[in-house]
Amino acid sequence: MSPTTAIIYTRFSSSEQSKGYSLERQRSLGLEFAASKGWHVESTITDAGRSAFHGTNRLEGSALHQFELEAKNGLHRGKVLLAENVDRLSRQGPKAAARLIWGLNEAGVDVATFHDGMIYRAKENGEVMDILLLVMSALNAHQESDKKSKRTSASWKRRFSQIADGTQTAPVPNMPLWVDRTEAGMVLNKHRTAVLNDIYDLYIDGVGIHRIVTILHERGEPSWTPPEQRRGNNGWFYSYIYRLLTKRTVLGEYVTSDGKTLSTSFWPQAISTEKWNRARAALAMRKGNQITTKTQGNRNLLSQMVVCDKCGGGAHFRHQIDKGQTYTKKSGEVVTYKRNDHRRLRCDRARRKHNCDNGTILNYDVVERTVLQEMLPLLIDKRGINTVADKLREQIADLRRDRNADIARLDNLIDAIADGGSKAIIQRIAALEGSIETQTTAINSAEKALELESAKPSGDDDIALIATLKNDLTSECDEVRVYTRGRVNMSLRRVIKRIVITTTGCFRVEPDEFSWWIFDADGTMLEGTYVPT
């Protein structure tokens, strides 16, 4: 007896989506086939953007994987799974396709393909011709996918080669969303480039990514994601802003998914190199930051700066707002007693009783006031010499000297080969080539680090900025206060290396590895020393 209940399975891969393949087409043809057989369609299950060639449509989280599990548990016995053809289910070769279909048959599920009208029934061992047709269909599907994969790979290799040598003229997929293609070539979209620069400026000034997302939504700035994509109508997201801040495409570079730079000027440049480096420096400083939301108001000006002297762990910032205690007198009068708000700093590990017993709890307001009113005047004479940058320059010079020496040795060995070199010389040449490649990689890495370090403002610039923004730190306007405290936090973290909670109820401020000042719980300086860098 034929099954009376059918479940339609539809699927497309990412590449098929771009070519206009329609899930609705698969579903409508499936409904027509089911109607011709007198089957009732119970539901339609879909795997969108999953490849049958790589088997991702059968991995955990896919609709087909879930169906297989349910079938093995007997939930679909007596039903039929209806798909367009075998390659919608599997393109991994005849063995994989046969095992999938026969596995469903053993679970009491028939499998039908409406493209060729085949039905692989659960209650039959299968005719020899049906088995041969299944194997041939699966084999053809696998071979076609394999050819397509090789053609795609060859096409990308050719395209990458043309991008690298500057001969690529045809449009390439995945163009940056701030670039327009015109008859004259690729040009920057004026409005989107302005928005992109605003995003960079906000982040450099200390505004977090979540806050940037909120600002863009408050402005009514439409997202750039195409409407047909999954998130196309859902506005801006943290992940997309982060990609904009980290992808070198904004500099005009074409970088492959594995990080190889093919061209440094393939796209129109939207962000200046100086601004890019400043954003990278800000990203490095903010790495590991806790999310700061608007409701928090960026209250902790010393975020990521305070540590425990005993365990080295970070500090816990607590802002307790006392709403007061309300009670009603016998006379009926309602009275509310309200205490002061409390803002405290203490070792987070000690608070959680995890491998630290530093019991010091500091008044946050005292520490903030001390840093702004006592420490900054002491640091006015601090010069902005960047010792990190100097060390990087020395490192680059040493690496270049070593590389030049190895290149000279390599040239001598190559001359020796021309005169009839031995196998040992050839081995030495290979070793030198490897050494030169390693040195070149190290030089490139150090040069990028130097660019980031050089992009950081000097200590004098930060101190001057903090001084000009002091009045806005306590502004009644949320926008002004949040923005200002974010900028000042970034500047303070460049000026002050750390603030240490001691075990004696005091705190120590260290602008660098050599200078330090100790203050008591009331903010009175006890002792300290300053060593100019």
Coordinates of N, CA, C and O in Angstrom, one line a residue, residues 355-509:
N355 N 41.1 32.3 44.8 CA 42.6 32.3 44.8 C 43.1 33.7 45.1 O 44.2 34.1 44.7
C356 N 42.4 34.5 45.9 CA 42.9 35.8 46.3 C 42.1 36.2 47.6 O 40.9 36.1 47.6
D357 N 42.9 36.8 48.5 CA 42.2 37.3 49.8 C 42.5 38.8 50.0 O 42.5 39.2 51.2
N358 N 42.7 39.5 48.9 CA 42.9 41.0 49.1 C 41.6 41.6 49.5 O 40.7 41.7 48.7
G359 N 41.5 42.1 50.7 CA 40.3 42.6 51.2 C 40.1 44.1 51.0 O 39.0 44.6 51.5
T360 N 41.0 44.8 50.4 CA 40.8 46.2 50.2 C 39.7 46.5 49.2 O 39.6 46.0 48.2
I361 N 38.8 47.4 49.7 CA 37.7 48.0 48.9 C 37.9 49.5 48.9 O 37.9 50.1 49.9
L362 N 38.0 50.0 47.7 CA 38.3 51.4 47.5 C 37.0 52.2 47.0 O 36.2 51.6 46.3
N363 N 37.0 53.4 47.4 CA 35.9 54.3 47.0 C 36.3 54.8 45.5 O 37.3 55.4 45.3
Y364 N 35.5 54.4 44.6 CA 35.8 54.7 43.2 C 36.0 56.2 42.9 O 36.9 56.6 42.2
D365 N 35.1 57.0 43.5 CA 35.1 58.4 43.3 C 36.4 59.0 43.8 O 36.9 60.0 43.2
V366 N 37.0 58.5 44.9 CA 38.3 59.0 45.4 C 39.4 58.7 44.4 O 40.2 59.5 44.1
V367 N 39.4 57.5 43.8 CA 40.4 57.1 42.9 C 40.3 57.9 41.6 O 41.3 58.4 41.1
E368 N 39.1 58.1 41.1 CA 38.9 58.9 39.9 C 39.4 60.3 40.1 O 40.1 60.9 39.3
R369 N 38.9 60.9 41.2 CA 39.3 62.3 41.5 C 40.8 62.4 41.7 O 41.4 63.4 41.2
T370 N 41.5 61.5 42.3 CA 42.9 61.5 42.5 C 43.6 61.5 41.1 O 44.6 62.2 40.9
V371 N 43.2 60.6 40.3 CA 43.8 60.5 38.9 C 43.7 61.8 38.2 O 44.7 62.2 37.6
L372 N 42.5 62.3 38.1 CA 42.3 63.5 37.3 C 42.9 64.8 37.9 O 43.4 65.6 37.2
Q373 N 42.8 64.9 39.2 CA 43.2 66.2 39.9 C 44.7 66.1 40.4 O 45.3 67.2 40.6
E374 N 45.1 65.0 40.8 CA 46.5 64.9 41.4 C 47.5 64.3 40.4 O 48.6 64.8 40.3
M375 N 47.1 63.2 39.7 CA 48.1 62.6 38.8 C 48.4 63.3 37.6 O 49.6 63.5 37.2
L376 N 47.4 63.9 36.9 CA 47.7 64.5 35.6 C 48.6 65.7 35.7 O 49.5 65.9 34.9
P377 N 48.4 66.6 36.8 CA 49.4 67.7 36.9 C 50.9 67.1 37.1 O 51.8 67.8 36.6
L378 N 51.0 66.0 37.8 CA 52.3 65.4 37.9 C 52.9 64.9 36.6 O 54.2 64.9 36.5
L379 N 52.1 64.6 35.7 CA 52.5 64.0 34.4 C 52.7 65.0 33.3 O 53.0 64.7 32.2
I380 N 52.4 66.3 33.6 CA 52.5 67.3 32.5 C 53.9 67.4 31.9 O 54.0 67.6 30.7
D381 N 54.9 67.2 32.8 CA 56.3 67.3 32.3 C 56.7 66.0 31.6 O 57.9 65.9 31.1
K382 N 55.9 65.0 31.6 CA 56.3 63.7 30.9 C 56.4 63.9 29.4 O 55.5 64.4 28.8
R383 N 57.5 63.5 28.8 CA 57.7 63.7 27.4 C 57.1 62.5 26.7 O 57.0 61.4 27.2
G384 N 56.7 62.8 25.4 CA 56.0 61.8 24.6 C 56.9 60.9 23.8 O 56.6 60.4 22.7
I385 N 58.1 60.6 24.4 CA 59.0 59.7 23.7 C 58.4 58.3 23.7 O 58.1 57.7 24.7
N386 N 58.4 57.6 22.5 CA 57.8 56.3 22.4 C 58.9 55.3 22.4 O 59.4 55.0 21.3
T387 N 59.2 54.7 23.6 CA 60.2 53.7 23.7 C 59.9 52.4 22.9 O 60.8 51.8 22.4
V388 N 58.6 52.1 22.9 CA 58.2 50.9 22.1 C 58.5 51.1 20.6 O 59.0 50.1 20.0
A389 N 58.2 52.2 20.1 CA 58.5 52.5 18.7 C 60.0 52.4 18.4 O 60.5 51.9 17.4
D390 N 60.8 53.0 19.4 CA 62.2 53.0 19.2 C 62.8 51.5 19.2 O 63.6 51.2 18.4
K391 N 62.2 50.7 20.0 CA 62.7 49.3 20.1 C 62.3 48.6 18.8 O 63.1 47.7 18.3
L392 N 61.1 48.9 18.2 CA 60.7 48.3 17.0 C 61.6 48.7 15.8 O 62.0 47.9 15.0
R393 N 62.0 50.0 15.8 CA 62.9 50.4 14.8 C 64.2 49.7 14.9 O 64.8 49.4 13.8
E394 N 64.7 49.5 16.1 CA 66.0 48.8 16.3 C 65.9 47.4 15.8 O 66.8 46.8 15.2
Q395 N 64.7 46.8 16.1 CA 64.5 45.4 15.7 C 64.5 45.3 14.2 O 65.1 44.3 13.6
I396 N 63.8 46.2 13.5 CA 63.7 46.2 12.1 C 65.1 46.4 11.5 O 65.5 45.7 10.5
A397 N 65.9 47.3 12.0 CA 67.2 47.5 11.5 C 68.1 46.3 11.6 O 68.9 45.9 10.7
D398 N 68.0 45.6 12.8 CA 68.8 44.4 13.0 C 68.4 43.3 12.0 O 69.2 42.5 11.4
L399 N 67.1 43.1 11.8 CA 66.6 42.1 10.9 C 67.0 42.4 9.5 O 67.4 41.5 8.7
R400 N 66.9 43.6 9.1 CA 67.4 44.0 7.7 C 68.9 43.7 7.5 O 69.3 43.3 6.5
R401 N 69.7 44.0 8.6 CA 71.1 43.8 8.5 C 71.4 42.3 8.3 O 72.2 41.9 7.4
D402 N 70.7 41.4 9.1 CA 70.9 40.0 9.0 C 70.4 39.5 7.6 O 71.0 38.6 7.0
R403 N 69.3 40.0 7.2 CA 68.8 39.6 5.9 C 69.8 39.9 4.7 O 70.0 39.2 3.8
N404 N 70.3 41.2 4.8 CA 71.2 41.6 3.8 C 72.5 40.7 3.8 O 73.0 40.4 2.7
A405 N 72.9 40.3 5.0 CA 74.1 39.4 5.1 C 73.8 38.1 4.4 O 74.6 37.5 3.7
D406 N 72.6 37.5 4.7 CA 72.2 36.2 4.1 C 72.1 36.3 2.6 O 72.4 35.4 1.9
I407 N 71.5 37.5 2.1 CA 71.4 37.6 0.7 C 72.8 37.6 0.0 O 73.0 37.1 -1.0
A408 N 73.7 38.3 0.7 CA 75.1 38.3 0.1 C 75.7 36.9 0.1 O 76.4 36.5 -0.9
R409 N 75.5 36.1 1.2 CA 76.0 34.7 1.2 C 75.3 33.9 0.1 O 75.9 33.1 -0.5
L410 N 74.0 34.2 -0.1 CA 73.3 33.4 -1.1 C 73.8 33.7 -2.5 O 74.0 32.8 -3.3
D411 N 74.1 35.0 -2.8 CA 74.7 35.4 -4.1 C 76.1 34.7 -4.3 O 76.4 34.2 -5.4
N412 N 76.9 34.6 -3.2 CA 78.2 33.9 -3.3 C 78.0 32.4 -3.6 O 78.8 31.9 -4.4
L413 N 77.0 31.8 -3.0 CA 76.8 30.4 -3.2 C 76.3 30.1 -4.6 O 76.6 29.1 -5.3
I414 N 75.4 31.0 -5.1 CA 74.9 30.9 -6.5 C 76.1 31.0 -7.5 O 76.2 30.3 -8.5
D415 N 77.0 31.9 -7.2 CA 78.2 32.0 -8.1 C 79.0 30.7 -8.0 O 79.6 30.3 -9.0
A416 N 79.1 30.1 -6.8 CA 79.9 28.9 -6.7 C 79.2 27.8 -7.5 O 79.9 26.9 -8.0
I417 N 77.9 27.7 -7.5 CA 77.2 26.7 -8.3 C 77.6 26.8 -9.8 O 77.7 25.8 -10.5
A418 N 77.7 28.1 -10.3 CA 78.0 28.3 -11.7 C 79.4 27.7 -12.0 O 79.6 27.3 -13.2
D419 N 80.2 27.6 -11.0 CA 81.6 27.0 -11.2 C 81.6 25.5 -10.9 O 82.7 24.9 -10.9
G420 N 80.4 24.9 -10.7 CA 80.3 23.5 -10.4 C 80.2 23.2 -9.0 O 81.1 22.7 -8.3
G421 N 79.1 23.6 -8.4 CA 78.9 23.4 -6.9 C 78.5 22.0 -6.5 O 78.1 21.2 -7.3
S422 N 78.7 21.7 -5.2 CA 78.4 20.4 -4.7 C 77.0 20.3 -4.1 O 76.3 21.3 -4.1
K423 N 76.5 19.1 -3.7 CA 75.2 18.9 -3.1 C 75.1 19.7 -1.8 O 74.1 20.3 -1.5
A424 N 76.2 19.8 -1.1 CA 76.2 20.6 0.2 C 75.9 22.0 -0.1 O 75.2 22.7 0.7
I425 N 76.4 22.6 -1.1 CA 76.2 24.0 -1.4 C 74.7 24.2 -1.7 O 74.1 25.2 -1.3
I426 N 74.1 23.3 -2.5 CA 72.7 23.4 -2.8 C 71.9 23.4 -1.5 O 70.9 24.1 -1.4
Q427 N 72.3 22.5 -0.6 CA 71.5 22.4 0.7 C 71.7 23.8 1.5 O 70.7 24.2 2.1
R428 N 72.9 24.4 1.4 CA 73.1 25.6 2.1 C 72.2 26.7 1.5 O 71.7 27.6 2.1
I429 N 72.1 26.7 0.2 CA 71.3 27.7 -0.5 C 69.8 27.5 -0.1 O 69.1 28.6 0.2
A430 N 69.3 26.3 0.0 CA 67.9 26.1 0.5 C 67.7 26.7 1.9 O 66.7 27.3 2.2
A431 N 68.7 26.4 2.8 CA 68.6 26.9 4.1 C 68.6 28.4 4.2 O 67.9 29.1 4.9
L432 N 69.5 29.1 3.4 CA 69.5 30.5 3.3 C 68.3 31.1 2.8 O 67.8 32.1 3.3
E433 N 67.7 30.5 1.8 CA 66.4 31.0 1.2 C 65.3 30.9 2.3 O 64.5 31.9 2.4
G434 N 65.3 29.8 3.1 CA 64.3 29.7 4.2 C 64.5 30.8 5.2 O 63.6 31.4 5.7
S435 N 65.8 31.1 5.5 CA 66.2 32.1 6.5 C 65.7 33.5 6.1 O 65.2 34.3 6.8
I436 N 66.0 33.8 4.8 CA 65.6 35.1 4.2 C 64.1 35.3 4.2 O 63.6 36.3 4.5
E437 N 63.4 34.2 3.9 CA 61.9 34.3 3.9 C 61.4 34.6 5.3 O 60.5 35.4 5.6
T438 N 62.0 33.9 6.3 CA 61.6 34.1 7.7 C 61.9 35.5 8.2 O 61.1 36.2 8.9
Q439 N 63.1 36.0 7.8 CA 63.4 37.4 8.2 C 62.5 38.4 7.5 O 62.1 39.4 8.1
T440 N 62.2 38.2 6.3 CA 61.3 39.1 5.6 C 59.9 39.1 6.3 O 59.3 40.2 6.4
T441 N 59.4 37.9 6.7 CA 58.1 37.9 7.4 C 58.2 38.7 8.7 O 57.3 39.4 9.1
A442 N 59.3 38.5 9.4 CA 59.5 39.2 10.7 C 59.6 40.7 10.5 O 59.0 41.5 11.3
I443 N 60.3 41.1 9.4 CA 60.4 42.6 9.1 C 59.0 43.1 8.8 O 58.6 44.2 9.3
N444 N 58.2 42.4 8.0 CA 56.9 42.9 7.7 C 56.0 43.0 8.9 O 55.2 44.0 9.1
S445 N 56.1 42.0 9.8 CA 55.3 42.1 11.1 C 55.7 43.2 11.9 O 54.9 43.9 12.5
A446 N 57.0 43.4 12.1 CA 57.5 44.5 12.9 C 57.2 45.9 12.3 O 56.9 46.8 13.0
E447 N 57.2 46.0 11.0 CA 56.8 47.3 10.4 C 55.4 47.6 10.6 O 55.0 48.8 10.8
K448 N 54.5 46.6 10.5 CA 53.1 46.8 10.8 C 52.9 47.3 12.3 O 52.1 48.2 12.6
A449 N 53.6 46.6 13.2 CA 53.5 47.0 14.6 C 54.0 48.4 14.8 O 53.5 49.2 15.6
L450 N 55.1 48.8 14.1 CA 55.6 50.2 14.2 C 54.6 51.2 13.7 O 54.4 52.3 14.3
E451 N 53.9 50.8 12.6 CA 52.8 51.7 12.1 C 51.7 52.0 13.1 O 51.3 53.1 13.3
L452 N 51.3 50.9 13.8 CA 50.3 51.0 14.8 C 50.8 51.9 16.0 O 50.1 52.7 16.5
E453 N 52.0 51.6 16.4 CA 52.6 52.3 17.6 C 52.8 53.8 17.2 O 52.5 54.7 18.1
S454 N 53.2 54.1 16.0 CA 53.4 55.5 15.6 C 52.1 56.2 15.5 O 52.0 57.5 15.6
A455 N 51.0 55.5 15.3 CA 49.7 56.1 15.2 C 49.1 56.6 16.5 O 48.2 57.4 16.5
K456 N 49.6 56.1 17.6 CA 49.1 56.4 18.9 C 49.5 57.9 19.2 O 50.6 58.3 19.0
P457 N 48.5 58.6 19.8 CA 48.9 60.0 20.2 C 49.9 60.0 21.3 O 50.1 59.0 22.0
S458 N 50.7 61.1 21.4 CA 51.7 61.1 22.5 C 51.1 61.4 23.8 O 49.9 61.8 23.9
G459 N 51.8 61.2 24.9 CA 51.3 61.4 26.2 C 50.9 62.8 26.4 O 49.9 63.1 27.1
D460 N 51.6 63.8 25.8 CA 51.3 65.2 26.0 C 49.9 65.5 25.3 O 49.1 66.2 25.8
D461 N 49.7 64.9 24.1 CA 48.4 65.1 23.5 C 47.2 64.5 24.3 O 46.2 65.2 24.4
D462 N 47.4 63.4 24.9 CA 46.4 62.8 25.7 C 46.1 63.6 27.0 O 44.9 63.9 27.4
I463 N 47.1 64.1 27.6 CA 46.9 64.9 28.8 C 46.2 66.2 28.5 O 45.3 66.6 29.2
A464 N 46.6 66.8 27.4 CA 45.9 68.1 26.9 C 44.4 67.8 26.6 O 43.5 68.6 27.0
L465 N 44.2 66.6 26.0 CA 42.8 66.3 25.6 C 41.9 66.1 26.9 O 40.8 66.6 27.0
I466 N 42.5 65.4 27.9 CA 41.8 65.1 29.1 C 41.4 66.4 29.8 O 40.3 66.6 30.3
A467 N 42.4 67.3 29.8 CA 42.2 68.6 30.5 C 41.0 69.4 29.9 O 40.2 70.0 30.6
T468 N 40.9 69.3 28.5 CA 39.9 70.1 27.8 C 38.5 69.4 28.0 O 37.5 70.1 27.8
L469 N 38.5 68.1 28.3 CA 37.2 67.4 28.4 C 36.7 67.2 29.9 O 35.6 66.6 30.1
K470 N 37.4 67.7 30.8 CA 37.1 67.5 32.2 C 35.6 67.9 32.6 O 34.9 67.2 33.3
N471 N 35.2 69.0 32.1 CA 33.9 69.6 32.5 C 32.8 68.7 31.9 O 31.7 68.7 32.5
D472 N 33.0 68.0 30.8 CA 32.0 67.2 30.2 C 31.9 65.8 30.8 O 30.9 65.1 30.4
L473 N 32.8 65.4 31.7 CA 32.7 64.1 32.3 C 31.5 63.9 33.2 O 31.1 62.8 33.4
T474 N 31.0 65.0 33.7 CA 29.8 64.9 34.6 C 28.6 65.6 34.0 O 27.7 66.0 34.7
S475 N 28.6 65.7 32.6 CA 27.5 66.4 32.0 C 26.2 65.8 32.2 O 26.1 64.5 32.3
E476 N 25.1 66.6 32.3 CA 23.8 66.1 32.5 C 23.2 65.4 31.3 O 22.3 64.6 31.3
C477 N 23.8 65.7 30.1 CA 23.4 65.2 28.9 C 24.0 63.8 28.7 O 25.3 63.7 28.7
D478 N 23.2 62.8 28.6 CA 23.7 61.4 28.4 C 24.7 61.3 27.3 O 25.8 60.6 27.4
E479 N 24.3 61.8 26.1 CA 25.2 61.7 24.9 C 26.5 62.3 25.1 O 27.6 61.7 24.8
V480 N 26.6 63.5 25.7 CA 27.9 64.2 26.0 C 28.7 63.4 27.0 O 29.9 63.2 26.8
R481 N 28.1 63.0 28.1 CA 28.8 62.3 29.1 C 29.4 60.9 28.7 O 30.5 60.6 28.9
V482 N 28.5 60.1 28.0 CA 29.0 58.8 27.5 C 30.1 59.0 26.5 O 31.2 58.3 26.6
Y483 N 30.0 59.9 25.6 CA 31.0 60.1 24.6 C 32.3 60.6 25.2 O 33.4 60.1 24.9
T484 N 32.2 61.5 26.1 CA 33.4 62.1 26.7 C 34.1 61.1 27.6 O 35.4 61.0 27.5
R485 N 33.4 60.3 28.4 CA 34.1 59.4 29.3 C 34.7 58.3 28.5 O 35.8 57.7 28.9
G486 N 34.2 57.9 27.3 CA 34.8 56.9 26.5 C 36.1 57.4 25.9 O 37.2 56.7 25.9
R487 N 36.2 58.7 25.5 CA 37.4 59.3 24.9 C 38.5 59.4 26.0 O 39.6 59.1 25.8
V488 N 38.0 59.9 27.2 CA 39.0 60.1 28.3 C 39.6 58.7 28.8 O 40.7 58.6 29.1
N489 N 38.7 57.7 28.8 CA 39.2 56.4 29.2 C 40.3 55.9 28.3 O 41.4 55.4 28.7
M490 N 40.2 56.1 27.0 CA 41.2 55.7 26.0 C 42.5 56.5 26.3 O 43.6 55.9 26.2
S491 N 42.3 57.8 26.5 CA 43.5 58.6 26.7 C 44.2 58.2 28.0 O 45.5 58.2 28.1
L492 N 43.5 58.0 29.1 CA 44.0 57.6 30.4 C 44.8 56.3 30.3 O 45.9 56.2 30.9
R493 N 44.3 55.4 29.5 CA 45.0 54.1 29.4 C 46.3 54.2 28.6 O 47.2 53.3 28.7
R494 N 46.5 55.3 27.8 CA 47.7 55.5 27.2 C 48.7 56.2 28.1 O 49.9 56.1 28.0
V495 N 48.2 57.0 29.0 CA 49.0 57.8 29.9 C 49.4 57.0 31.1 O 50.6 57.2 31.6
I496 N 48.5 56.2 31.7 CA 48.7 55.5 32.9 C 48.8 54.0 32.6 O 47.8 53.5 32.0
K497 N 49.8 53.3 33.0 CA 49.9 51.9 32.7 C 49.0 51.0 33.5 O 48.3 50.1 33.0
R498 N 48.9 51.3 34.8 CA 48.0 50.6 35.7 C 47.7 51.3 37.0 O 48.5 52.2 37.4
I499 N 46.6 51.0 37.6 CA 46.3 51.4 38.9 C 46.1 50.2 39.8 O 45.4 49.3 39.4
V500 N 46.9 50.1 40.9 CA 47.0 48.8 41.6 C 46.3 49.0 43.0 O 46.5 49.9 43.7
I501 N 45.4 48.0 43.3 CA 44.8 47.9 44.6 C 45.7 47.1 45.5 O 45.9 46.0 45.3
T502 N 46.3 47.8 46.5 CA 47.2 47.1 47.4 C 46.4 46.4 48.5 O 45.2 46.6 48.7
T503 N 47.2 45.6 49.3 CA 46.5 44.8 50.4 C 46.5 45.7 51.7 O 46.0 45.2 52.7
T504 N 47.0 46.9 51.6 CA 47.0 47.7 52.8 C 46.0 48.8 52.8 O 46.1 49.8 53.6
G505 N 45.0 48.7 52.0 CA 43.9 49.7 51.9 C 44.3 50.9 51.1 O 43.6 51.9 51.1
C506 N 45.4 50.9 50.3 CA 45.8 52.0 49.5 C 45.7 51.6 48.0 O 45.4 50.5 47.7
F507 N 46.1 52.6 47.2 CA 46.2 52.3 45.7 C 47.4 53.0 45.2 O 47.8 54.0 45.6
R508 N 48.0 52.3 44.2 CA 49.3 52.8 43.6 C 49.0 53.1 42.1 O 48.5 52.2 41.4
V509 N 49.4 54.2 41.7 CA 49.3 54.6 40.3 C 50.6 54.6 39.6 O 51.6 55.1 40.0

